[in-house]
Short mmCIF file of C-alpha atoms in Angstrom, two decimals:
data_model
loop_
_atom_site.label_atom_id
_atom_site.label_comp_id
_atom_site.label_asym_id
_atom_site.label_seq_id
_atom_site.Cartn_x
_atom_site.Cartn_y
_atom_site.Cartn_z
CA ILE O 1 0.00 0.00 0.00
CA HIS O 2 1.28 3.44 -0.93
CA LEU O 3 -0.46 6.70 0.06
CA THR O 4 0.66 10.32 -0.35
CA GLY O 5 -1.23 13.57 -0.31
CA ASN O 6 -1.90 17.06 0.85
CA GLY O 7 -5.16 18.05 2.58
CA LEU O 8 -8.22 16.14 3.75
CA ASN O 9 -11.11 18.16 2.28
CA TYR O 10 -11.89 16.54 -1.09
CA GLN O 11 -13.92 19.63 -2.12
CA SER O 12 -10.89 21.89 -1.77
CA ALA O 13 -8.97 22.57 -4.98
CA SER O 14 -5.70 22.43 -3.01
CA THR O 15 -6.30 18.83 -1.87
CA SER O 16 -4.32 16.18 -3.74
CA ILE O 17 -4.16 12.53 -2.76
CA TYR O 18 -2.67 9.49 -4.47
CA GLY O 19 -2.90 5.90 -3.30
CA ALA O 20 -1.93 2.54 -4.78
CA LEU O 21 -2.61 -1.02 -3.72
CA LYS O 22 -1.17 -4.26 -5.05
CA LEU O 23 -2.84 -7.50 -3.98
CA HIS O 24 -0.22 -10.19 -3.46
CA SER O 25 -2.53 -13.14 -2.77
CA LEU O 26 -6.20 -13.83 -2.13
CA GLU O 27 -7.82 -17.26 -1.89
CA TRP O 28 -11.47 -17.78 -2.84
CA ARG O 29 -13.32 -21.00 -3.69
CA GLU O 30 -10.11 -23.01 -3.81
CA SER O 31 -8.53 -20.52 -6.23
CA THR O 32 -5.67 -18.10 -5.64
CA PHE O 33 -5.74 -14.61 -7.14
CA SER O 34 -2.57 -12.54 -7.22
CA ASN O 35 -2.48 -9.92 -9.98
CA ALA O 36 -4.88 -7.26 -8.71
CA SER O 37 -4.01 -3.60 -8.41
CA ALA O 38 -5.85 -0.40 -7.59
CA GLN O 39 -5.06 3.30 -7.69
CA ILE O 40 -6.98 6.22 -6.24
CA SER O 41 -6.36 9.93 -6.61
CA VAL O 42 -8.03 13.20 -5.74
CA ARG O 43 -7.19 16.31 -7.72
CA ASP O 44 -9.17 19.34 -8.89
CA ASN O 45 -12.17 18.26 -6.74
CA ILE O 46 -12.46 14.95 -8.60
CA LEU O 47 -11.90 11.51 -7.10
CA HIS O 48 -10.48 9.03 -9.63
CA ALA O 49 -10.21 5.29 -8.99
CA LYS O 50 -8.87 2.46 -11.13
CA ALA O 51 -8.67 -1.26 -10.48
CA SER O 52 -7.50 -4.14 -12.64
CA TYR O 53 -6.90 -7.86 -12.55
CA SER O 54 -5.42 -10.27 -15.06
CA ASP O 55 -4.72 -14.01 -15.02
CA SER O 56 -6.12 -17.19 -16.61
CA THR O 57 -9.43 -16.91 -14.70
CA MET O 58 -10.29 -13.32 -15.52
CA ASP O 59 -9.01 -10.12 -17.09
CA TRP O 60 -10.79 -6.86 -16.27
CA ASN O 61 -10.34 -3.11 -15.76
CA LEU O 62 -12.54 -0.69 -13.85
CA THR O 63 -12.30 3.10 -13.86
CA THR O 64 -14.52 5.54 -12.04
CA SER O 65 -14.60 9.23 -11.21
CA ILE O 66 -16.71 11.25 -8.80
CA ARG O 67 -17.05 15.03 -8.87
CA HIS O 68 -18.91 16.52 -5.91
CA THR O 69 -19.69 20.24 -5.66
CA GLN O 70 -22.30 22.16 -3.70
CA GLU O 71 -24.53 22.14 -6.80
CA SER O 72 -24.14 18.59 -8.03
CA ILE O 73 -22.63 15.12 -7.88
CA ASN O 74 -21.39 13.39 -11.03
CA LEU O 75 -20.31 9.74 -11.01
CA LYS O 76 -18.84 7.98 -14.05
CA LEU O 77 -18.06 4.27 -14.25
CA HIS O 78 -16.49 2.17 -16.99
CA ALA O 79 -15.91 -1.55 -16.58
CA GLN O 80 -14.24 -3.60 -19.28
CA VAL O 81 -14.14 -7.35 -18.85
CA GLU O 82 -11.90 -8.93 -21.49
CA ASP O 83 -12.36 -12.47 -20.18
CA LEU O 84 -14.26 -14.07 -17.34
CA ASN O 85 -13.71 -17.83 -17.29
CA THR O 86 -16.70 -19.13 -15.32
CA ALA O 87 -15.44 -22.72 -15.07
CA ALA O 88 -12.02 -21.65 -13.76
CA LEU O 89 -13.79 -19.44 -11.20
CA LYS O 90 -15.98 -22.43 -10.25
CA ILE O 91 -19.16 -20.50 -11.10
CA THR O 92 -20.25 -23.05 -13.74
CA ASP O 93 -19.30 -26.64 -14.45
CA THR O 94 -18.93 -26.05 -18.20
CA ASP O 95 -16.34 -23.85 -19.82
CA LEU O 96 -17.82 -20.42 -20.63
CA HIS O 97 -15.79 -17.33 -21.38
CA THR O 98 -17.60 -14.00 -21.02
CA ALA O 99 -16.57 -10.50 -22.10
CA PHE O 100 -18.41 -7.17 -21.97
CA GLN O 101 -18.20 -3.44 -21.37
CA CYS O 102 -20.37 -1.49 -18.98
CA TYR O 103 -20.72 2.29 -18.85
CA ALA O 104 -22.73 4.27 -16.33
CA VAL O 105 -23.10 7.97 -15.55
CA LEU O 106 -25.09 9.26 -12.57
CA ASP O 107 -25.87 12.98 -12.21
CA ILE O 108 -27.53 14.45 -9.13
CA ASP O 109 -28.21 18.18 -8.98
CA SER O 110 -29.21 20.53 -6.18
CA THR O 111 -32.91 20.36 -7.18
CA SER O 112 -32.93 16.64 -6.23
CA ALA O 113 -33.04 15.57 -9.87
CA TYR O 114 -31.30 12.29 -10.64
CA THR O 115 -30.25 11.08 -14.08
CA LEU O 116 -28.72 7.66 -14.73
CA ARG O 117 -27.45 6.68 -18.16
CA GLY O 118 -25.79 3.39 -18.87
CA SER O 119 -25.00 0.69 -21.35
CA PHE O 120 -23.99 -2.93 -21.30
CA ASN O 121 -22.37 -3.69 -24.65
CA ASP O 122 -19.70 -5.58 -26.56
CA ILE O 123 -21.12 -8.68 -24.88
CA ARG O 124 -19.53 -11.96 -25.91
CA LEU O 125 -20.39 -15.35 -24.49
CA THR O 126 -18.11 -18.10 -25.72
CA PRO O 127 -18.94 -21.65 -24.73
CA SER O 128 -16.58 -24.33 -25.99
CA SER O 129 -18.39 -24.62 -29.37
CA GLN O 130 -19.27 -21.17 -30.73
CA ALA O 131 -19.44 -17.49 -29.79
CA ILE O 132 -22.73 -15.79 -28.92
CA GLN O 133 -22.98 -12.00 -29.13
CA PRO O 134 -26.21 -10.57 -27.65
CA LYS O 135 -27.42 -7.09 -28.57
CA PRO O 136 -26.24 -4.16 -26.40
CA LEU O 137 -28.50 -2.98 -23.59
CA TYR O 138 -29.04 0.75 -23.01
CA LEU O 139 -30.66 2.37 -19.98
CA ARG O 140 -31.72 5.91 -19.12
CA ALA O 141 -33.55 6.81 -15.92
CA GLU O 142 -34.56 10.25 -14.66
CA LEU O 143 -36.04 10.99 -11.26
CA THR O 144 -37.22 14.40 -10.07
CA PRO O 145 -39.46 15.33 -7.13
CA LYS O 146 -42.46 15.35 -9.52
CA SER O 147 -41.70 12.72 -12.15
CA MET O 148 -39.87 9.54 -13.10
CA ARG O 149 -38.86 8.24 -16.52
CA LEU O 150 -37.25 4.94 -17.47
CA ASP O 151 -36.13 3.92 -20.97
CA ILE O 152 -34.57 0.54 -21.73
CA ARG O 153 -33.47 -0.47 -25.24
CA SER O 154 -31.89 -3.62 -26.57
CA GLY O 155 -31.90 -4.61 -30.22
CA ASP O 156 -35.42 -4.08 -31.53
CA LEU O 157 -37.04 -4.00 -28.06
CA THR O 158 -37.86 -0.70 -26.34
CA LEU O 159 -39.47 -0.34 -22.91
CA ASN O 160 -40.58 3.06 -21.58
CA ALA O 161 -42.18 3.95 -18.25
CA ASN O 162 -42.89 7.37 -16.79
CA THR O 163 -44.82 9.11 -14.07
CA GLN O 164 -46.05 12.63 -13.77
CA ASN O 165 -47.18 13.77 -10.34
CA GLU O 166 -49.37 10.82 -9.25
CA GLY O 167 -49.71 8.06 -11.86
CA LEU O 168 -47.44 5.56 -13.51
CA VAL O 169 -47.79 5.23 -17.29
CA TRP O 170 -46.30 2.17 -18.99
CA GLN O 171 -45.86 2.25 -22.72
CA SER O 172 -46.11 -1.15 -24.34
CA PRO O 173 -42.85 -2.61 -25.51
CA SER O 174 -42.47 -1.91 -29.20
CA LEU O 175 -40.64 -3.82 -31.85
CA GLN O 176 -38.90 -1.39 -34.13
CA SER O 177 -38.11 -2.35 -37.69
#
């Protein structure tokens, strides 16, 4: 573990922090993991964090940032899984390699309005015989003191739901051509 910095108030522009962690060994479900690392930093009122792991069971990277001011909070997340070997991790009995990317952005403003945007894409499922590549999944949700809206899209399927003041309105899923 390594940690350096100046200041403790993350909202102060003069605060700067850097930390790093290297995992030497972790045992889980009769498996040993040893190539994990993480870094965290605070600069210019933004917290940045990165984590990664790579070996024969899995290979992934995660990055996130959080900006918090008096007016708003903004959180960004990106996860990239290059390979997740479910049999080696003892999650499944059969060999299945999985890969995907996940993006998410959450915005909260001082009026108590929340917006979440995200996607789950570049999905690849590879059993021992052939690769399967499902359609990407996209999500957008908005929440204010007086309304809520949810949109989910994947391939030709779209699902929308929204409220205004008191009632929930569901729009039927539509198949787009």
